[in-house]
Amino acid sequence: MKKILVTRKLLQSNEERLKKLYDVKLNSNDELYSQNKLVEMSEGCDGILSALTDKLDEETINELPHSIKILSNFAVGFGNIDLEAAKKRGIAVTNTPEVLTDATAEIGILLILGACRRAAEGIEGARSSNWKWSADYLIGKQLTGSRLGILGMGRIGKKIAKIAKSLGMIIHYHNRSKLSSDQENGAIYQKDLKSLMSVSDVLSVCCPASKETVNMINKETLEFLPKGAVVTNVARGDIVDDDALIDALNRRKVYAVGLDVYKGEPNLNPGYLKHKSAFILPHLGSATKETRTAMANLAIDNLEEFFKSGNCKNKVN
Ligand code: NAP
């Protein structure tokens, strides 16, 4: 029987399945393992079911025991793992695409609505009974007719585009490669980030964190936005230069932000907290019972496929 380290606590049904399939080391207290502890815990294991909170950088990967053959990441993003270092060590890395697209797109839309319609201020006012209706109370930005710029029109970006289109938004997008017109579904391609920014009344960041995308939203690129644009990020905190975005909020270049992800989570740049127009969530993208169950099942399926065939359709390195 293969031995698996599971670095974070999973939902009960997923842990029951793991117990039937493997000699499994579960993390019942959901302790956040340090890199050293993770290496120590993986002694004698054949694979690790990891989470986005595990920083599997080159040094950590090089210290893993030679018995480790697979890192099955419980996420579609894999910015927490050094893919090249894993490859050099002959360790396969897999992810969980598709199953979290709908739940994450729902949060992507919530960020857009929350930021445009001043939900953070509204909730605060309602909870403290400190409000009275008036014709100009908490006037926000209407989505109907405004332009949504999607950076990263992949699975999640396309689902956000579909919902936003039904709300009357006009969709623009930028990817490194243009989609077929079938896949575009009426969205307008922008060949670079600057041209996307210049047509974005609302920006939705949906691309993966990578060496190429780190701090892509920065002082220079933010200047291309129309004045009073809204910036939302449902992808990864590393893509945004926080100081530049907070400065743009301070200058009212940016009207509001909607954020689910942050550099250095769970901490976030305190500059955001000073802004009532920051609609902020604690990385809730895939947080529904259906989706978390499906993600863990897919991470387990990936282990199964890999141990049976030596390969896996969701291998990313
Ligand atoms: P996906 O289907 O792979 O889509 C990624 C898109 O980004 C592709 O269209 C890709 O197009 C584009 N892209 C990649 N690199 C780019 C670059 N340098 N410049 C411009 N566009 C680029 O991924 P997905 O399933 O939609 O997931 C996207 C990301 O969402 C994940 O990587 C993850 O970090 C994040 N996520 C967050 C949550 C959450 O809880 N908030 C949940 C799930 C996922 P090209 O290759 O043509 O450039």
CSV table of C-alpha atoms and ligand atoms in Angstrom, one decimal:
chain,number,residue,atom,x,y,z
A,1,MET,CA,0.0,0.0,0.0
A,2,LYS,CA,1.4,3.4,-1.0
A,3,LYS,CA,2.0,5.9,1.8
A,4,ILE,CA,0.7,9.5,1.4
A,5,LEU,CA,1.3,12.6,3.4
A,6,VAL,CA,-1.7,15.0,3.4
A,7,THR,CA,-0.5,18.4,4.5
A,8,ARG,CA,-3.9,20.0,5.3
A,9,LYS,CA,-7.1,18.8,6.9
A,10,LEU,CA,-9.6,17.8,4.2
A,11,LEU,CA,-13.4,17.4,4.3
A,12,GLN,CA,-14.4,14.1,6.1
A,13,SER,CA,-15.6,12.2,3.0
A,14,ASN,CA,-12.3,12.9,1.3
A,15,GLU,CA,-10.3,11.7,4.3
A,16,GLU,CA,-12.4,8.5,4.5
A,17,ARG,CA,-11.6,7.8,0.9
A,18,LEU,CA,-7.9,8.4,1.4
A,19,LYS,CA,-7.9,6.0,4.4
A,20,LYS,CA,-9.4,3.2,2.2
A,21,LEU,CA,-6.8,3.7,-0.5
A,22,TYR,CA,-3.5,4.5,1.2
A,23,ASP,CA,-1.5,4.3,4.4
A,24,VAL,CA,-2.2,7.9,5.0
A,25,LYS,CA,-0.8,10.5,7.3
A,26,LEU,CA,-3.6,13.0,7.9
A,27,ASN,CA,-3.3,16.4,9.6
A,28,SER,CA,-6.2,16.3,12.0
A,29,ASN,CA,-5.3,19.5,13.8
A,30,ASP,CA,-4.8,21.3,10.4
A,31,GLU,CA,-1.4,22.5,11.6
A,32,LEU,CA,0.4,24.7,9.1
A,33,TYR,CA,3.6,22.7,8.6
A,34,SER,CA,6.9,24.6,8.3
A,35,GLN,CA,9.1,23.6,5.3
A,36,ASN,CA,11.3,21.5,7.7
A,37,LYS,CA,8.3,19.8,9.3
A,38,LEU,CA,6.9,19.0,5.9
A,39,VAL,CA,10.1,17.4,4.9
A,40,GLU,CA,10.3,15.5,8.2
A,41,MET,CA,6.7,14.3,7.9
A,42,SER,CA,7.2,13.1,4.3
A,43,GLU,CA,9.8,10.5,5.4
A,44,GLY,CA,8.9,7.1,4.0
A,45,CYS,CA,6.0,8.5,1.9
A,46,ASP,CA,5.5,7.9,-1.8
A,47,GLY,CA,3.5,11.1,-2.5
A,48,ILE,CA,2.3,14.3,-0.9
A,49,LEU,CA,-1.2,15.7,-1.2
A,50,SER,CA,-0.2,19.4,-0.9
A,51,ALA,CA,-2.1,22.6,-0.6
A,52,LEU,CA,-1.4,26.2,-1.8
A,53,THR,CA,-0.2,27.1,1.7
A,54,ASP,CA,2.8,24.7,1.3
A,55,LYS,CA,5.8,26.6,-0.1
A,56,LEU,CA,7.5,23.9,-2.0
A,57,ASP,CA,10.5,25.9,-3.3
A,58,GLU,CA,13.7,24.4,-4.8
A,59,GLU,CA,15.4,24.0,-1.4
A,60,THR,CA,12.5,22.2,0.1
A,61,ILE,CA,12.0,20.0,-2.9
A,62,ASN,CA,15.7,19.0,-2.9
A,63,GLU,CA,15.4,17.9,0.7
A,64,LEU,CA,12.4,15.7,0.2
A,65,PRO,CA,13.1,11.9,0.6
A,66,HIS,CA,13.8,10.1,-2.7
A,67,SER,CA,10.7,7.9,-2.1
A,68,ILE,CA,8.5,11.0,-3.0
A,69,LYS,CA,7.3,10.6,-6.6
A,70,ILE,CA,4.3,12.9,-6.8
A,71,LEU,CA,3.1,16.2,-5.4
A,72,SER,CA,-0.7,16.2,-5.9
A,73,ASN,CA,-1.6,19.9,-5.3
A,74,PHE,CA,-5.1,20.6,-4.0
A,75,ALA,CA,-5.5,23.6,-6.3
A,76,VAL,CA,-5.6,24.6,-9.9
A,77,GLY,CA,-2.8,27.1,-9.3
A,78,PHE,CA,0.7,25.7,-8.6
A,79,GLY,CA,2.7,28.9,-8.0
A,80,ASN,CA,3.5,27.4,-4.6
A,81,ILE,CA,5.6,24.7,-6.2
A,82,ASP,CA,8.9,25.0,-8.1
A,83,LEU,CA,8.0,22.9,-11.1
A,84,GLU,CA,11.5,22.8,-12.6
A,85,ALA,CA,13.0,21.7,-9.3
A,86,ALA,CA,10.4,18.9,-9.0
A,87,LYS,CA,11.1,17.8,-12.5
A,88,LYS,CA,14.8,17.6,-11.9
A,89,ARG,CA,14.2,15.4,-9.0
A,90,GLY,CA,11.8,13.2,-11.1
A,91,ILE,CA,8.8,14.3,-9.1
A,92,ALA,CA,5.5,14.7,-10.9
A,93,VAL,CA,3.3,17.7,-10.0
A,94,THR,CA,-0.5,17.6,-10.6
A,95,ASN,CA,-3.3,20.1,-10.1
A,96,THR,CA,-7.1,20.2,-10.0
A,97,PRO,CA,-8.5,22.1,-13.0
A,98,GLU,CA,-12.1,22.4,-14.1
A,99,VAL,CA,-13.8,21.4,-10.8
A,100,LEU,CA,-13.3,24.8,-9.2
A,101,THR,CA,-14.1,27.0,-12.2
A,102,ASP,CA,-17.7,27.7,-11.4
A,103,ALA,CA,-17.2,28.4,-7.6
A,104,THR,CA,-14.2,30.7,-8.3
A,105,ALA,CA,-16.0,32.6,-11.1
A,106,GLU,CA,-18.9,33.2,-8.6
A,107,ILE,CA,-16.4,34.9,-6.3
A,108,GLY,CA,-14.9,36.8,-9.3
A,109,ILE,CA,-18.4,38.2,-10.0
A,110,LEU,CA,-18.9,38.9,-6.3
A,111,LEU,CA,-15.7,41.0,-6.3
A,112,ILE,CA,-16.9,43.0,-9.3
A,113,LEU,CA,-20.3,43.6,-7.8
A,114,GLY,CA,-19.0,44.2,-4.3
A,115,ALA,CA,-16.4,46.8,-5.4
A,116,CYS,CA,-18.6,48.5,-8.0
A,117,ARG,CA,-21.7,48.7,-5.8
A,118,ARG,CA,-19.8,49.7,-2.6
A,119,ALA,CA,-20.8,46.6,-0.7
A,120,ALA,CA,-18.2,47.0,2.1
A,121,GLU,CA,-19.5,50.5,3.0
A,122,GLY,CA,-23.1,49.3,2.7
A,123,ILE,CA,-22.5,46.3,5.1
A,124,GLU,CA,-20.8,48.6,7.6
A,125,GLY,CA,-23.6,51.1,7.4
A,126,ALA,CA,-26.4,48.5,7.7
A,127,ARG,CA,-24.7,46.7,10.6
A,128,SER,CA,-24.3,49.9,12.6
A,129,SER,CA,-27.7,51.3,11.7
A,130,ASN,CA,-25.7,54.3,10.7
A,131,TRP,CA,-27.5,55.2,7.5
A,132,LYS,CA,-30.5,56.7,6.0
A,133,TRP,CA,-31.9,56.3,2.5
A,134,SER,CA,-31.3,59.3,0.3
A,135,ALA,CA,-31.2,59.7,-3.5
A,136,ASP,CA,-27.4,59.9,-3.4
A,137,TYR,CA,-26.5,57.5,-0.6
A,138,LEU,CA,-23.7,55.1,-1.5
A,139,ILE,CA,-24.1,55.7,-5.2
A,140,GLY,CA,-21.9,53.1,-7.0
A,141,LYS,CA,-21.0,52.1,-10.5
A,142,GLN,CA,-23.5,50.2,-12.6
A,143,LEU,CA,-22.2,47.2,-14.5
A,144,THR,CA,-24.7,47.4,-17.4
A,145,GLY,CA,-23.0,48.9,-20.4
A,146,SER,CA,-19.5,49.1,-18.8
A,147,ARG,CA,-16.4,47.4,-20.1
A,148,LEU,CA,-14.9,44.4,-18.3
A,149,GLY,CA,-11.3,43.6,-19.0
A,150,ILE,CA,-10.3,40.1,-18.3
A,151,LEU,CA,-6.6,39.4,-17.8
A,152,GLY,CA,-6.4,35.6,-18.4
A,153,MET,CA,-9.4,34.3,-20.4
A,154,GLY,CA,-9.0,30.7,-19.4
A,155,ARG,CA,-11.5,28.5,-17.6
A,156,ILE,CA,-12.3,31.0,-14.8
A,157,GLY,CA,-12.0,34.0,-17.0
A,158,LYS,CA,-14.5,32.6,-19.6
A,159,LYS,CA,-17.0,31.8,-16.9
A,160,ILE,CA,-16.7,35.3,-15.4
A,161,ALA,CA,-17.1,36.7,-19.0
A,162,LYS,CA,-20.3,34.6,-19.5
A,163,ILE,CA,-21.9,35.9,-16.3
A,164,ALA,CA,-20.8,39.5,-16.8
A,165,LYS,CA,-22.1,39.4,-20.4
A,166,SER,CA,-25.5,38.4,-19.0
A,167,LEU,CA,-25.3,41.5,-16.8
A,168,GLY,CA,-24.8,43.7,-19.8
A,169,MET,CA,-21.1,44.2,-19.6
A,170,ILE,CA,-18.9,44.5,-22.7
A,171,ILE,CA,-16.1,42.0,-22.5
A,172,HIS,CA,-12.5,42.6,-23.5
A,173,TYR,CA,-9.6,40.2,-22.7
A,174,HIS,CA,-5.9,39.6,-23.0
A,175,ASN,CA,-4.1,36.3,-23.1
A,176,ARG,CA,-0.7,35.6,-24.7
A,177,SER,CA,-2.7,33.8,-27.5
A,178,LYS,CA,-5.9,34.9,-29.1
A,179,LEU,CA,-8.8,32.5,-28.7
A,180,SER,CA,-10.9,31.1,-31.6
A,181,SER,CA,-14.0,33.2,-32.2
A,182,ASP,CA,-16.0,30.3,-30.9
A,183,GLN,CA,-14.2,30.4,-27.5
A,184,GLU,CA,-14.3,34.2,-27.5
A,185,ASN,CA,-18.1,34.2,-27.5
A,186,GLY,CA,-18.2,37.9,-28.5
A,187,ALA,CA,-15.3,39.1,-26.3
A,188,ILE,CA,-12.8,41.5,-27.9
A,189,TYR,CA,-9.1,40.5,-27.9
A,190,GLN,CA,-6.5,43.0,-26.8
A,191,LYS,CA,-3.0,42.1,-27.9
A,192,ASP,CA,-1.2,43.4,-24.8
A,193,LEU,CA,-1.9,44.3,-21.2
A,194,LYS,CA,-1.7,48.1,-21.8
A,195,SER,CA,-4.4,48.0,-24.5
A,196,LEU,CA,-6.5,45.8,-22.2
A,197,MET,CA,-6.1,48.2,-19.3
A,198,SER,CA,-7.0,51.2,-21.5
A,199,VAL,CA,-10.5,49.7,-22.2
A,200,SER,CA,-11.2,48.3,-18.7
A,201,ASP,CA,-13.8,50.2,-16.7
A,202,VAL,CA,-13.5,47.1,-14.5
A,203,LEU,CA,-10.5,44.8,-14.6
A,204,SER,CA,-10.7,41.1,-13.5
A,205,VAL,CA,-7.3,39.4,-13.0
A,206,CYS,CA,-7.8,35.7,-13.8
A,207,CYS,CA,-4.3,34.6,-15.0
A,208,PRO,CA,-1.9,32.3,-13.0
A,209,ALA,CA,0.9,33.5,-10.9
A,210,SER,CA,4.1,32.9,-12.8
A,211,LYS,CA,7.6,34.5,-13.3
A,212,GLU,CA,6.0,36.4,-16.2
A,213,THR,CA,2.9,37.7,-14.4
A,214,VAL,CA,4.4,38.6,-11.0
A,215,ASN,CA,3.6,42.3,-10.4
A,216,MET,CA,2.1,42.7,-13.8
A,217,ILE,CA,-0.4,45.1,-12.3
A,218,ASN,CA,2.0,47.8,-11.3
A,219,LYS,CA,2.6,51.6,-11.3
A,220,GLU,CA,3.2,51.7,-15.0
A,221,THR,CA,0.3,49.5,-16.2
A,222,LEU,CA,-2.2,51.0,-13.8
A,223,GLU,CA,-1.8,54.3,-15.5
A,224,PHE,CA,-3.4,52.9,-18.7
A,225,LEU,CA,-6.7,52.4,-16.9
A,226,PRO,CA,-9.4,55.0,-17.4
A,227,LYS,CA,-9.7,57.3,-14.4
A,228,GLY,CA,-12.1,55.8,-11.8
A,229,ALA,CA,-11.7,52.2,-12.9
A,230,VAL,CA,-12.3,49.2,-10.6
A,231,VAL,CA,-9.6,46.6,-10.1
A,232,THR,CA,-10.5,43.0,-9.0
A,233,ASN,CA,-8.2,40.0,-8.4
A,234,VAL,CA,-9.6,36.5,-8.0
A,235,ALA,CA,-6.3,34.8,-9.2
A,236,ARG,CA,-3.2,35.3,-7.1
A,237,GLY,CA,-1.8,38.2,-5.0
A,238,ASP,CA,1.6,37.9,-6.6
A,239,ILE,CA,0.2,39.4,-9.8
A,240,VAL,CA,-0.4,42.8,-8.2
A,241,ASP,CA,2.1,45.3,-6.8
A,242,ASP,CA,0.1,46.3,-3.7
A,243,ASP,CA,1.8,49.6,-3.1
A,244,ALA,CA,1.1,50.8,-6.7
A,245,LEU,CA,-2.6,49.7,-6.4
A,246,ILE,CA,-3.0,51.4,-3.0
A,247,ASP,CA,-1.4,54.5,-4.4
A,248,ALA,CA,-3.8,54.5,-7.3
A,249,LEU,CA,-6.7,54.2,-4.8
A,250,ASN,CA,-5.3,57.1,-2.8
A,251,ARG,CA,-5.1,59.2,-5.9
A,252,ARG,CA,-8.6,58.1,-7.0
A,253,LYS,CA,-7.2,56.9,-10.2
A,254,VAL,CA,-8.8,53.6,-9.1
A,255,TYR,CA,-12.3,54.0,-7.7
A,256,ALA,CA,-12.5,50.7,-5.8
A,257,VAL,CA,-10.8,47.3,-5.5
A,258,GLY,CA,-12.3,43.8,-5.1
A,259,LEU,CA,-9.7,41.3,-3.8
A,260,ASP,CA,-9.8,37.6,-2.8
A,261,VAL,CA,-6.1,36.9,-2.9
A,262,TYR,CA,-3.0,38.6,-1.5
A,263,LYS,CA,0.7,38.6,-1.4
A,264,GLY,CA,1.9,37.0,1.8
A,265,GLU,CA,-1.6,35.6,2.8
A,266,PRO,CA,-3.1,35.6,5.3
A,267,ASN,CA,-1.6,39.0,5.9
A,268,LEU,CA,-2.6,41.8,3.6
A,269,ASN,CA,-1.0,45.1,2.9
A,270,PRO,CA,-2.6,47.4,5.7
A,271,GLY,CA,-2.9,50.1,3.0
A,272,TYR,CA,-6.0,48.3,1.7
A,273,LEU,CA,-7.7,48.5,5.2
A,274,LYS,CA,-7.7,52.3,5.1
A,275,HIS,CA,-10.0,52.3,2.1
A,276,LYS,CA,-13.7,51.9,2.5
A,277,SER,CA,-13.8,51.2,-1.2
A,278,ALA,CA,-11.8,48.0,-0.7
A,279,PHE,CA,-14.1,45.0,-0.9
A,280,ILE,CA,-11.9,42.2,0.5
A,281,LEU,CA,-12.5,38.5,1.0
A,282,PRO,CA,-10.2,35.9,2.6
A,283,HIS,CA,-9.4,33.6,-0.4
A,284,LEU,CA,-12.9,32.2,-0.8
A,285,GLY,CA,-12.7,31.3,-4.5
A,286,SER,CA,-13.2,27.6,-4.3
A,287,ALA,CA,-14.8,27.5,-0.9
A,288,THR,CA,-18.1,25.6,-1.4
A,289,LYS,CA,-18.7,22.1,-0.1
A,290,GLU,CA,-19.3,20.7,-3.6
A,291,THR,CA,-16.1,22.2,-5.0
A,292,ARG,CA,-13.8,21.4,-2.1
A,293,THR,CA,-15.0,17.8,-2.2
A,294,ALA,CA,-14.5,17.6,-5.9
A,295,MET,CA,-11.1,19.2,-5.7
A,296,ALA,CA,-9.9,16.7,-3.1
A,297,ASN,CA,-11.4,13.8,-5.1
A,298,LEU,CA,-9.6,15.0,-8.2
A,299,ALA,CA,-6.3,15.3,-6.2
A,300,ILE,CA,-6.9,11.7,-5.1
A,301,ASP,CA,-7.8,10.6,-8.6
A,302,ASN,CA,-4.5,12.1,-9.7
A,303,LEU,CA,-2.6,10.1,-7.2
A,304,GLU,CA,-4.4,6.9,-8.3
A,305,GLU,CA,-3.8,7.5,-12.0
A,306,PHE,CA,-0.1,8.3,-11.4
A,307,PHE,CA,0.5,5.2,-9.2
A,308,LYS,CA,-1.2,3.0,-11.8
A,309,SER,CA,0.2,4.4,-15.0
A,310,GLY,CA,3.3,6.4,-14.0
A,311,ASN,CA,1.6,9.4,-15.7
A,312,CYS,CA,-1.4,11.7,-15.1
A,313,LYS,CA,-3.6,13.9,-17.4
A,314,ASN,CA,-3.3,16.7,-14.8
A,315,LYS,CA,0.5,16.6,-14.6
A,316,VAL,CA,1.8,20.2,-15.0
A,317,ASN,CA,5.6,19.7,-15.1
B,1,NAP,P1,-6.4,28.6,-17.0
B,1,NAP,O1,-7.6,27.9,-17.6
B,1,NAP,O2,-5.1,27.9,-17.2
B,1,NAP,O3,-6.4,30.1,-17.6
B,1,NAP,C1,-5.3,30.9,-17.4
B,1,NAP,C2,-5.4,32.0,-18.5
B,1,NAP,O4,-4.4,32.9,-18.2
B,1,NAP,C3,-5.2,31.4,-19.9
B,1,NAP,O5,-6.2,32.0,-20.7
B,1,NAP,C4,-3.8,32.0,-20.3
B,1,NAP,O6,-3.8,32.2,-21.7
B,1,NAP,C5,-3.7,33.2,-19.5
B,1,NAP,N1,-2.3,33.6,-19.2
B,1,NAP,C6,-1.3,32.8,-18.7
B,1,NAP,N2,-0.2,33.5,-18.6
B,1,NAP,C7,-0.4,34.7,-19.1
B,1,NAP,C8,0.4,35.9,-19.3
B,1,NAP,N3,1.7,35.9,-19.0
B,1,NAP,N4,-0.2,37.0,-19.8
B,1,NAP,C9,-1.5,37.0,-20.1
B,1,NAP,N5,-2.3,35.9,-20.0
B,1,NAP,C10,-1.8,34.8,-19.4
B,1,NAP,O7,-6.5,28.7,-15.4
B,1,NAP,P2,-7.9,28.8,-14.6
B,1,NAP,O8,-8.4,27.5,-14.2
B,1,NAP,O9,-8.8,29.8,-15.2
B,1,NAP,O10,-7.3,29.5,-13.2
B,1,NAP,C11,-6.6,30.7,-13.3
B,1,NAP,C12,-6.0,31.0,-12.0
B,1,NAP,O11,-6.9,31.3,-11.0
B,1,NAP,C13,-5.2,29.9,-11.3
B,1,NAP,O12,-3.9,29.8,-11.8
B,1,NAP,C14,-5.2,30.2,-9.9
B,1,NAP,O13,-4.0,30.9,-9.5
B,1,NAP,C15,-6.4,31.2,-9.7
B,1,NAP,N6,-7.4,30.6,-8.8
B,1,NAP,C16,-7.8,31.3,-7.7
B,1,NAP,C17,-8.8,30.7,-6.9
B,1,NAP,C18,-9.2,31.4,-5.6
B,1,NAP,O14,-9.5,30.8,-4.7
B,1,NAP,N7,-9.3,32.8,-5.6
B,1,NAP,C19,-9.4,29.5,-7.2
B,1,NAP,C20,-9.0,28.8,-8.3
B,1,NAP,C21,-8.0,29.4,-9.2
B,1,NAP,P3,-2.4,32.1,-22.5
B,1,NAP,O15,-1.7,30.9,-22.1
B,1,NAP,O16,-2.8,32.2,-24.0
B,1,NAP,O17,-1.6,33.4,-22.1
